[in-house]
Amino acid sequence: MRIIPALLGEHAVIYSLLDMIERKRQEWSPEETRLAVVMLATALESHAVIEEELLFRELEPHLGLGHGPLGVMLADHEQIEAILARLALATPEELGPLVAQLTETTREHFDKEETVLFGLSEKFLAPELLRDLGARWAKRRNVDVRSLAEGS
Ligand SMILES: [Fe+2]
Ligand SMILES: [Fe+2]
C-alpha cells in the first residue's frame, strides 16, 4: 500500500484523541489531563518522526526546505514539540491554555498536510516509491499488509 493513505489513517486516529481531550478536559483533574497529554504526545511524536524520516526525506530534493511547504511542515513539527515540552513542565493553571494551543496547532498542521503536502507527494513521488515507503511504514508500525494486492 502507498504511504499517504497510511498517514491519513494516523491523522484520523489522532483527530479522535484531540476530540476526546477537548470534550473531556473541563471535567478532568490535572493528573488525568497530563496522562491524556502523554498519550497524545506518543502518537504525535512517532507520527512526525515517520513523516520526516520516510516522506519528507524523499520530498526534499523536489521541494527544498527554507520557507517552502516542507520547511513550513518541519517548523510546525518543531512548534508542536515545543508545546509538548512546555506541557511536561506546566503548572495545573498552565495546562488548559497549553492543551488548547496544542490541539489547535495540531489541527492546523494536519490541515496543511492534507490540503497541500500530501497532494504534492502524490504529484512528485513515483507510485513505486510511495508503495516502498508504505511498506517501510507498515514495518515500523508492525502492521501486516501481506494480504493486500501488490498494486494497492
Ligand atoms: Fe506532520
Ligand atoms: Fe501528519
mmCIF file of N, CA and C in Angstrom, residues 37-142:
data_model
loop_
_atom_site.group_PDB
_atom_site.id
_atom_site.type_symbol
_atom_site.label_atom_id
_atom_site.label_comp_id
_atom_site.label_asym_id
_atom_site.label_seq_id
_atom_site.Cartn_x
_atom_site.Cartn_y
_atom_site.Cartn_z
ATOM 1 N N VAL A 37 -2.276 13.866 27.799
ATOM 2 C CA VAL A 37 -1.253 14.562 27.005
ATOM 3 C C VAL A 37 -0.099 13.616 26.676
ATOM 4 N N VAL A 38 0.271 12.766 27.631
ATOM 5 C CA VAL A 38 1.354 11.799 27.379
ATOM 6 C C VAL A 38 0.953 10.861 26.241
ATOM 7 N N MET A 39 -0.298 10.403 26.244
ATOM 8 C CA MET A 39 -0.753 9.505 25.175
ATOM 9 C C MET A 39 -0.773 10.226 23.825
ATOM 10 N N LEU A 40 -1.271 11.461 23.828
ATOM 11 C CA LEU A 40 -1.295 12.241 22.591
ATOM 12 C C LEU A 40 0.132 12.505 22.101
ATOM 13 N N ALA A 41 1.024 12.834 23.020
ATOM 14 C CA ALA A 41 2.418 13.118 22.651
ATOM 15 C C ALA A 41 3.066 11.892 22.013
ATOM 16 N N THR A 42 2.777 10.712 22.551
ATOM 17 C CA THR A 42 3.345 9.478 21.996
ATOM 18 C C THR A 42 2.904 9.306 20.548
ATOM 19 N N ALA A 43 1.617 9.529 20.301
ATOM 20 C CA ALA A 43 1.094 9.392 18.932
ATOM 21 C C ALA A 43 1.675 10.464 18.015
ATOM 22 N N LEU A 44 1.699 11.712 18.483
ATOM 23 C CA LEU A 44 2.178 12.822 17.640
ATOM 24 C C LEU A 44 3.659 12.688 17.312
ATOM 25 N N GLU A 45 4.455 12.329 18.315
ATOM 26 C CA GLU A 45 5.901 12.274 18.090
ATOM 27 C C GLU A 45 6.272 11.147 17.132
ATOM 28 N N SER A 46 5.682 9.975 17.301
ATOM 29 C CA SER A 46 6.036 8.878 16.399
ATOM 30 C C SER A 46 5.529 9.168 14.981
ATOM 31 N N HIS A 47 4.385 9.837 14.875
ATOM 32 C CA HIS A 47 3.849 10.217 13.559
ATOM 33 C C HIS A 47 4.800 11.195 12.857
ATOM 34 N N ALA A 48 5.280 12.195 13.590
ATOM 35 C CA ALA A 48 6.169 13.199 12.996
ATOM 36 C C ALA A 48 7.497 12.570 12.577
ATOM 37 N N VAL A 49 8.021 11.653 13.397
ATOM 38 C CA VAL A 49 9.299 11.004 13.063
ATOM 39 C C VAL A 49 9.144 10.196 11.771
ATOM 40 N N ILE A 50 8.040 9.453 11.660
ATOM 41 C CA ILE A 50 7.798 8.662 10.446
ATOM 42 C C ILE A 50 7.679 9.581 9.228
ATOM 43 N N GLU A 51 6.950 10.680 9.364
ATOM 44 C CA GLU A 51 6.834 11.609 8.230
ATOM 45 C C GLU A 51 8.200 12.145 7.822
ATOM 46 N N GLU A 52 8.975 12.564 8.815
ATOM 47 C CA GLU A 52 10.263 13.189 8.495
ATOM 48 C C GLU A 52 11.247 12.180 7.899
ATOM 49 N N GLU A 53 11.328 10.991 8.494
ATOM 50 C CA GLU A 53 12.350 10.029 8.063
ATOM 51 C C GLU A 53 11.966 9.291 6.772
ATOM 52 N N LEU A 54 10.687 9.148 6.511
ATOM 53 C CA LEU A 54 10.279 8.445 5.287
ATOM 54 C C LEU A 54 9.864 9.442 4.199
ATOM 55 N N LEU A 55 8.802 10.192 4.434
ATOM 56 C CA LEU A 55 8.236 11.024 3.360
ATOM 57 C C LEU A 55 9.036 12.303 3.096
ATOM 58 N N PHE A 56 9.301 13.075 4.144
ATOM 59 C CA PHE A 56 9.928 14.397 3.939
ATOM 60 C C PHE A 56 11.311 14.252 3.305
ATOM 61 N N ARG A 57 12.049 13.223 3.716
ATOM 62 C CA ARG A 57 13.389 12.992 3.170
ATOM 63 C C ARG A 57 13.336 12.815 1.651
ATOM 64 N N GLU A 58 12.307 12.131 1.164
ATOM 65 C CA GLU A 58 12.175 11.914 -0.286
ATOM 66 C C GLU A 58 11.681 13.173 -0.998
ATOM 67 N N LEU A 59 10.936 14.003 -0.282
ATOM 68 C CA LEU A 59 10.392 15.215 -0.912
ATOM 69 C C LEU A 59 11.413 16.336 -0.998
ATOM 70 N N GLU A 60 12.417 16.301 -0.146
ATOM 71 C CA GLU A 60 13.366 17.420 -0.061
ATOM 72 C C GLU A 60 14.021 17.768 -1.410
ATOM 73 N N PRO A 61 14.465 16.764 -2.199
ATOM 74 C CA PRO A 61 15.059 17.139 -3.497
ATOM 75 C C PRO A 61 14.068 17.843 -4.425
ATOM 76 N N HIS A 62 12.777 17.595 -4.241
ATOM 77 C CA HIS A 62 11.758 18.205 -5.113
ATOM 78 C C HIS A 62 11.293 19.560 -4.590
ATOM 79 N N LEU A 63 11.182 19.682 -3.273
ATOM 80 C CA LEU A 63 10.561 20.873 -2.696
ATOM 81 C C LEU A 63 11.544 21.796 -1.991
ATOM 82 N N GLY A 64 12.746 21.286 -1.659
ATOM 83 C CA GLY A 64 13.681 22.095 -0.871
ATOM 84 C C GLY A 64 13.153 22.313 0.533
ATOM 85 N N LEU A 65 13.888 23.109 1.306
ATOM 86 C CA LEU A 65 13.416 23.400 2.682
ATOM 87 C C LEU A 65 13.033 24.870 2.750
ATOM 88 N N GLY A 66 13.773 25.667 3.518
ATOM 89 C CA GLY A 66 13.515 27.110 3.580
ATOM 90 C C GLY A 66 12.081 27.415 3.954
ATOM 91 N N HIS A 67 11.464 28.348 3.211
ATOM 92 C CA HIS A 67 10.096 28.764 3.527
ATOM 93 C C HIS A 67 9.062 28.045 2.662
ATOM 94 N N GLY A 68 9.497 27.019 1.924
ATOM 95 C CA GLY A 68 8.570 26.249 1.104
ATOM 96 C C GLY A 68 7.708 25.345 1.965
ATOM 97 N N PRO A 69 6.829 24.555 1.323
ATOM 98 C CA PRO A 69 5.889 23.718 2.098
ATOM 99 C C PRO A 69 6.569 22.748 3.066
ATOM 100 N N LEU A 70 7.724 22.215 2.650
ATOM 101 C CA LEU A 70 8.403 21.261 3.534
ATOM 102 C C LEU A 70 8.993 21.978 4.755
ATOM 103 N N GLY A 71 9.580 23.151 4.507
ATOM 104 C CA GLY A 71 10.118 23.945 5.619
ATOM 105 C C GLY A 71 9.029 24.332 6.603
ATOM 106 N N VAL A 72 7.854 24.669 6.073
ATOM 107 C CA VAL A 72 6.729 25.043 6.940
ATOM 108 C C VAL A 72 6.294 23.841 7.786
ATOM 109 N N MET A 73 6.243 22.649 7.150
ATOM 110 C CA MET A 73 5.824 21.448 7.915
ATOM 111 C C MET A 73 6.822 21.129 9.019
ATOM 112 N N LEU A 74 8.120 21.267 8.715
ATOM 113 C CA LEU A 74 9.143 20.988 9.743
ATOM 114 C C LEU A 74 9.055 22.007 10.873
ATOM 115 N N ALA A 75 8.798 23.264 10.529
ATOM 116 C CA ALA A 75 8.648 24.291 11.567
ATOM 117 C C ALA A 75 7.429 23.980 12.432
ATOM 118 N N ASP A 76 6.351 23.485 11.818
ATOM 119 C CA ASP A 76 5.160 23.082 12.590
ATOM 120 C C ASP A 76 5.516 21.962 13.570
ATOM 121 N N HIS A 77 6.273 20.962 13.079
ATOM 122 C CA HIS A 77 6.656 19.849 13.962
ATOM 123 C C HIS A 77 7.446 20.382 15.160
ATOM 124 N N GLU A 78 8.356 21.334 14.892
ATOM 125 C CA GLU A 78 9.152 21.908 15.993
ATOM 126 C C GLU A 78 8.261 22.666 16.966
ATOM 127 N N GLN A 79 7.277 23.372 16.419
ATOM 128 C CA GLN A 79 6.366 24.134 17.278
ATOM 129 C C GLN A 79 5.560 23.185 18.179
ATOM 130 N N ILE A 80 5.076 22.083 17.596
ATOM 131 C CA ILE A 80 4.314 21.097 18.374
ATOM 132 C C ILE A 80 5.210 20.486 19.460
ATOM 133 N N GLU A 81 6.454 20.178 19.106
ATOM 134 C CA GLU A 81 7.417 19.645 20.089
ATOM 135 C C GLU A 81 7.622 20.632 21.233
ATOM 136 N N ALA A 82 7.732 21.914 20.887
ATOM 137 C CA ALA A 82 7.967 22.948 21.906
ATOM 138 C C ALA A 82 6.772 23.046 22.853
ATOM 139 N N ILE A 83 5.562 22.944 22.317
ATOM 140 C CA ILE A 83 4.372 22.996 23.188
ATOM 141 C C ILE A 83 4.358 21.777 24.102
ATOM 142 N N LEU A 84 4.698 20.603 23.551
ATOM 143 C CA LEU A 84 4.733 19.374 24.374
ATOM 144 C C LEU A 84 5.776 19.499 25.479
ATOM 145 N N ALA A 85 6.921 20.126 25.166
ATOM 146 C CA ALA A 85 7.968 20.310 26.184
ATOM 147 C C ALA A 85 7.467 21.233 27.296
ATOM 148 N N ARG A 86 6.742 22.294 26.908
ATOM 149 C CA ARG A 86 6.196 23.210 27.927
ATOM 150 C C ARG A 86 5.130 22.500 28.749
ATOM 151 N N LEU A 87 4.324 21.645 28.090
ATOM 152 C CA LEU A 87 3.285 20.908 28.810
ATOM 153 C C LEU A 87 3.882 19.984 29.873
ATOM 154 N N ALA A 88 5.041 19.397 29.560
ATOM 155 C CA ALA A 88 5.664 18.466 30.502
ATOM 156 C C ALA A 88 6.038 19.164 31.798
ATOM 157 N N LEU A 89 6.264 20.485 31.744
ATOM 158 C CA LEU A 89 6.683 21.245 32.928
ATOM 159 C C LEU A 89 5.584 22.171 33.439
ATOM 160 N N ALA A 90 4.386 22.065 32.866
ATOM 161 C CA ALA A 90 3.333 23.051 33.162
ATOM 162 C C ALA A 90 2.753 22.885 34.560
ATOM 163 N N THR A 91 2.395 24.023 35.164
ATOM 164 C CA THR A 91 1.647 24.005 36.422
ATOM 165 C C THR A 91 0.193 23.655 36.088
ATOM 166 N N PRO A 92 -0.607 23.260 37.106
ATOM 167 C CA PRO A 92 -2.020 22.943 36.821
ATOM 168 C C PRO A 92 -2.750 24.094 36.122
ATOM 169 N N GLU A 93 -2.409 25.347 36.468
ATOM 170 C CA GLU A 93 -3.077 26.505 35.848
ATOM 171 C C GLU A 93 -2.682 26.665 34.377
ATOM 172 N N GLU A 94 -1.468 26.266 34.046
ATOM 173 C CA GLU A 94 -0.990 26.443 32.666
ATOM 174 C C GLU A 94 -1.495 25.350 31.732
ATOM 175 N N LEU A 95 -1.947 24.232 32.307
ATOM 176 C CA LEU A 95 -2.313 23.078 31.479
ATOM 177 C C LEU A 95 -3.389 23.411 30.437
ATOM 178 N N GLY A 96 -4.482 24.039 30.890
ATOM 179 C CA GLY A 96 -5.630 24.291 29.998
ATOM 180 C C GLY A 96 -5.256 25.070 28.755
ATOM 181 N N PRO A 97 -4.640 26.279 28.924
ATOM 182 C CA PRO A 97 -4.270 27.061 27.730
ATOM 183 C C PRO A 97 -3.281 26.336 26.826
ATOM 184 N N LEU A 98 -2.343 25.592 27.419
ATOM 185 C CA LEU A 98 -1.360 24.888 26.587
ATOM 186 C C LEU A 98 -1.992 23.731 25.817
ATOM 187 N N VAL A 99 -2.926 23.028 26.459
ATOM 188 C CA VAL A 99 -3.620 21.936 25.751
ATOM 189 C C VAL A 99 -4.424 22.519 24.578
ATOM 190 N N ALA A 100 -5.067 23.665 24.817
ATOM 191 C CA ALA A 100 -5.835 24.312 23.736
ATOM 192 C C ALA A 100 -4.909 24.702 22.581
ATOM 193 N N GLN A 101 -3.730 25.221 22.935
ATOM 194 C CA GLN A 101 -2.742 25.595 21.915
ATOM 195 C C GLN A 101 -2.272 24.362 21.137
ATOM 196 N N LEU A 102 -2.081 23.263 21.854
ATOM 197 C CA LEU A 102 -1.612 22.027 21.209
ATOM 198 C C LEU A 102 -2.654 21.482 20.238
ATOM 199 N N THR A 103 -3.908 21.419 20.674
ATOM 200 C CA THR A 103 -4.930 20.848 19.794
ATOM 201 C C THR A 103 -5.143 21.737 18.561
ATOM 202 N N GLU A 104 -5.109 23.054 18.766
ATOM 203 C CA GLU A 104 -5.312 23.971 17.640
ATOM 204 C C GLU A 104 -4.149 23.886 16.639
ATOM 205 N N THR A 105 -2.929 23.911 17.169
ATOM 206 C CA THR A 105 -1.738 23.854 16.294
ATOM 207 C C THR A 105 -1.705 22.542 15.522
ATOM 208 N N THR A 106 -2.056 21.448 16.201
ATOM 209 C CA THR A 106 -2.043 20.135 15.536
ATOM 210 C C THR A 106 -3.078 20.086 14.419
ATOM 211 N N ARG A 107 -4.296 20.578 14.703
ATOM 212 C CA ARG A 107 -5.338 20.559 13.667
ATOM 213 C C ARG A 107 -4.922 21.392 12.450
ATOM 214 N N GLU A 108 -4.328 22.569 12.706
ATOM 215 C CA GLU A 108 -3.906 23.432 11.590
ATOM 216 C C GLU A 108 -2.802 22.758 10.775
ATOM 217 N N HIS A 109 -1.885 22.109 11.487
ATOM 218 C CA HIS A 109 -0.779 21.422 10.797
ATOM 219 C C HIS A 109 -1.309 20.271 9.936
ATOM 220 N N PHE A 110 -2.176 19.463 10.501
ATOM 221 C CA PHE A 110 -2.729 18.333 9.749
ATOM 222 C C PHE A 110 -3.479 18.845 8.512
ATOM 223 N N ASP A 111 -4.193 19.952 8.667
ATOM 224 C CA ASP A 111 -4.940 20.510 7.543
ATOM 225 C C ASP A 111 -3.993 20.897 6.406
ATOM 226 N N LYS A 112 -2.847 21.502 6.753
ATOM 227 C CA LYS A 112 -1.869 21.876 5.711
ATOM 228 C C LYS A 112 -1.326 20.624 5.012
ATOM 229 N N GLU A 113 -1.059 19.582 5.783
ATOM 230 C CA GLU A 113 -0.550 18.358 5.153
ATOM 231 C C GLU A 113 -1.607 17.754 4.234
ATOM 232 N N GLU A 114 -2.854 17.734 4.711
ATOM 233 C CA GLU A 114 -3.910 17.085 3.930
ATOM 234 C C GLU A 114 -4.266 17.874 2.669
ATOM 235 N N THR A 115 -4.195 19.206 2.755
ATOM 236 C CA THR A 115 -4.632 20.011 1.609
ATOM 237 C C THR A 115 -3.483 20.384 0.672
ATOM 238 N N VAL A 116 -2.245 20.337 1.162
ATOM 239 C CA VAL A 116 -1.108 20.753 0.321
ATOM 240 C C VAL A 116 -0.057 19.652 0.195
ATOM 241 N N LEU A 117 0.551 19.280 1.309
ATOM 242 C CA LEU A 117 1.759 18.446 1.221
ATOM 243 C C LEU A 117 1.502 17.044 0.688
ATOM 244 N N PHE A 118 0.418 16.409 1.111
ATOM 245 C CA PHE A 118 0.192 15.041 0.655
ATOM 246 C C PHE A 118 -0.112 15.013 -0.848
ATOM 247 N N GLY A 119 -0.803 16.031 -1.320
ATOM 248 C CA GLY A 119 -1.072 16.134 -2.753
ATOM 249 C C GLY A 119 0.220 16.320 -3.540
ATOM 250 N N LEU A 120 1.126 17.166 -3.015
ATOM 251 C CA LEU A 120 2.426 17.363 -3.670
ATOM 252 C C LEU A 120 3.222 16.059 -3.671
ATOM 253 N N SER A 121 3.084 15.279 -2.600
ATOM 254 C CA SER A 121 3.790 13.992 -2.521
ATOM 255 C C SER A 121 3.327 13.061 -3.634
ATOM 256 N N GLU A 122 2.011 12.988 -3.829
ATOM 257 C CA GLU A 122 1.466 12.121 -4.878
ATOM 258 C C GLU A 122 1.889 12.631 -6.260
ATOM 259 N N LYS A 123 2.113 13.950 -6.363
ATOM 260 C CA LYS A 123 2.484 14.531 -7.651
ATOM 261 C C LYS A 123 3.959 14.290 -7.971
ATOM 262 N N PHE A 124 4.834 14.473 -6.982
ATOM 263 C CA PHE A 124 6.275 14.422 -7.244
ATOM 264 C C PHE A 124 6.894 13.041 -7.083
ATOM 265 N N LEU A 125 6.337 12.199 -6.222
ATOM 266 C CA LEU A 125 6.974 10.904 -5.959
ATOM 267 C C LEU A 125 6.325 9.806 -6.811
ATOM 268 N N ALA A 126 7.158 8.941 -7.355
ATOM 269 C CA ALA A 126 6.664 7.869 -8.230
ATOM 270 C C ALA A 126 5.818 6.878 -7.434
ATOM 271 N N PRO A 127 4.818 6.252 -8.101
ATOM 272 C CA PRO A 127 3.961 5.287 -7.393
ATOM 273 C C PRO A 127 4.758 4.175 -6.709
ATOM 274 N N GLU A 128 5.848 3.696 -7.370
ATOM 275 C CA GLU A 128 6.648 2.614 -6.754
ATOM 276 C C GLU A 128 7.296 3.096 -5.467
ATOM 277 N N LEU A 129 7.771 4.344 -5.473
ATOM 278 C CA LEU A 129 8.407 4.880 -4.261
ATOM 279 C C LEU A 129 7.364 5.045 -3.147
ATOM 280 N N LEU A 130 6.178 5.529 -3.502
ATOM 281 C CA LEU A 130 5.116 5.692 -2.491
ATOM 282 C C LEU A 130 4.750 4.334 -1.883
ATOM 283 N N ARG A 131 4.771 3.273 -2.722
ATOM 284 C CA ARG A 131 4.478 1.925 -2.202
ATOM 285 C C ARG A 131 5.629 1.405 -1.343
ATOM 286 N N ASP A 132 6.869 1.691 -1.763
ATOM 287 C CA ASP A 132 8.027 1.273 -0.967
ATOM 288 C C ASP A 132 7.995 1.972 0.405
ATOM 289 N N LEU A 133 7.660 3.263 0.410
ATOM 290 C CA LEU A 133 7.547 3.993 1.687
ATOM 291 C C LEU A 133 6.417 3.412 2.531
ATOM 292 N N GLY A 134 5.333 2.992 1.863
ATOM 293 C CA GLY A 134 4.217 2.360 2.582
ATOM 294 C C GLY A 134 4.649 1.064 3.249
ATOM 295 N N ALA A 135 5.488 0.294 2.551
ATOM 296 C CA ALA A 135 5.992 -0.968 3.123
ATOM 297 C C ALA A 135 6.868 -0.679 4.337
ATOM 298 N N ARG A 136 7.669 0.386 4.236
ATOM 299 C CA ARG A 136 8.527 0.743 5.379
ATOM 300 C C ARG A 136 7.694 1.263 6.546
ATOM 301 N N TRP A 137 6.623 1.999 6.215
ATOM 302 C CA TRP A 137 5.685 2.455 7.266
ATOM 303 C C TRP A 137 5.089 1.241 7.984
ATOM 304 N N ALA A 138 4.632 0.234 7.203
ATOM 305 C CA ALA A 138 3.978 -0.942 7.793
ATOM 306 C C ALA A 138 4.943 -1.676 8.725
ATOM 307 N N LYS A 139 6.206 -1.779 8.303
ATOM 308 C CA LYS A 139 7.209 -2.462 9.122
ATOM 309 C C LYS A 139 7.411 -1.723 10.445
ATOM 310 N N ARG A 140 7.528 -0.416 10.373
ATOM 311 C CA ARG A 140 7.748 0.371 11.597
ATOM 312 C C ARG A 140 6.546 0.307 12.539
ATOM 313 N N ARG A 141 5.346 0.258 11.947
ATOM 314 C CA ARG A 141 4.131 0.275 12.761
ATOM 315 C C ARG A 141 3.646 -1.131 13.117
ATOM 316 N N ASN A 142 4.394 -2.154 12.686
ATOM 317 C CA ASN A 142 4.004 -3.546 12.948
ATOM 318 C C ASN A 142 2.633 -3.891 12.386
#
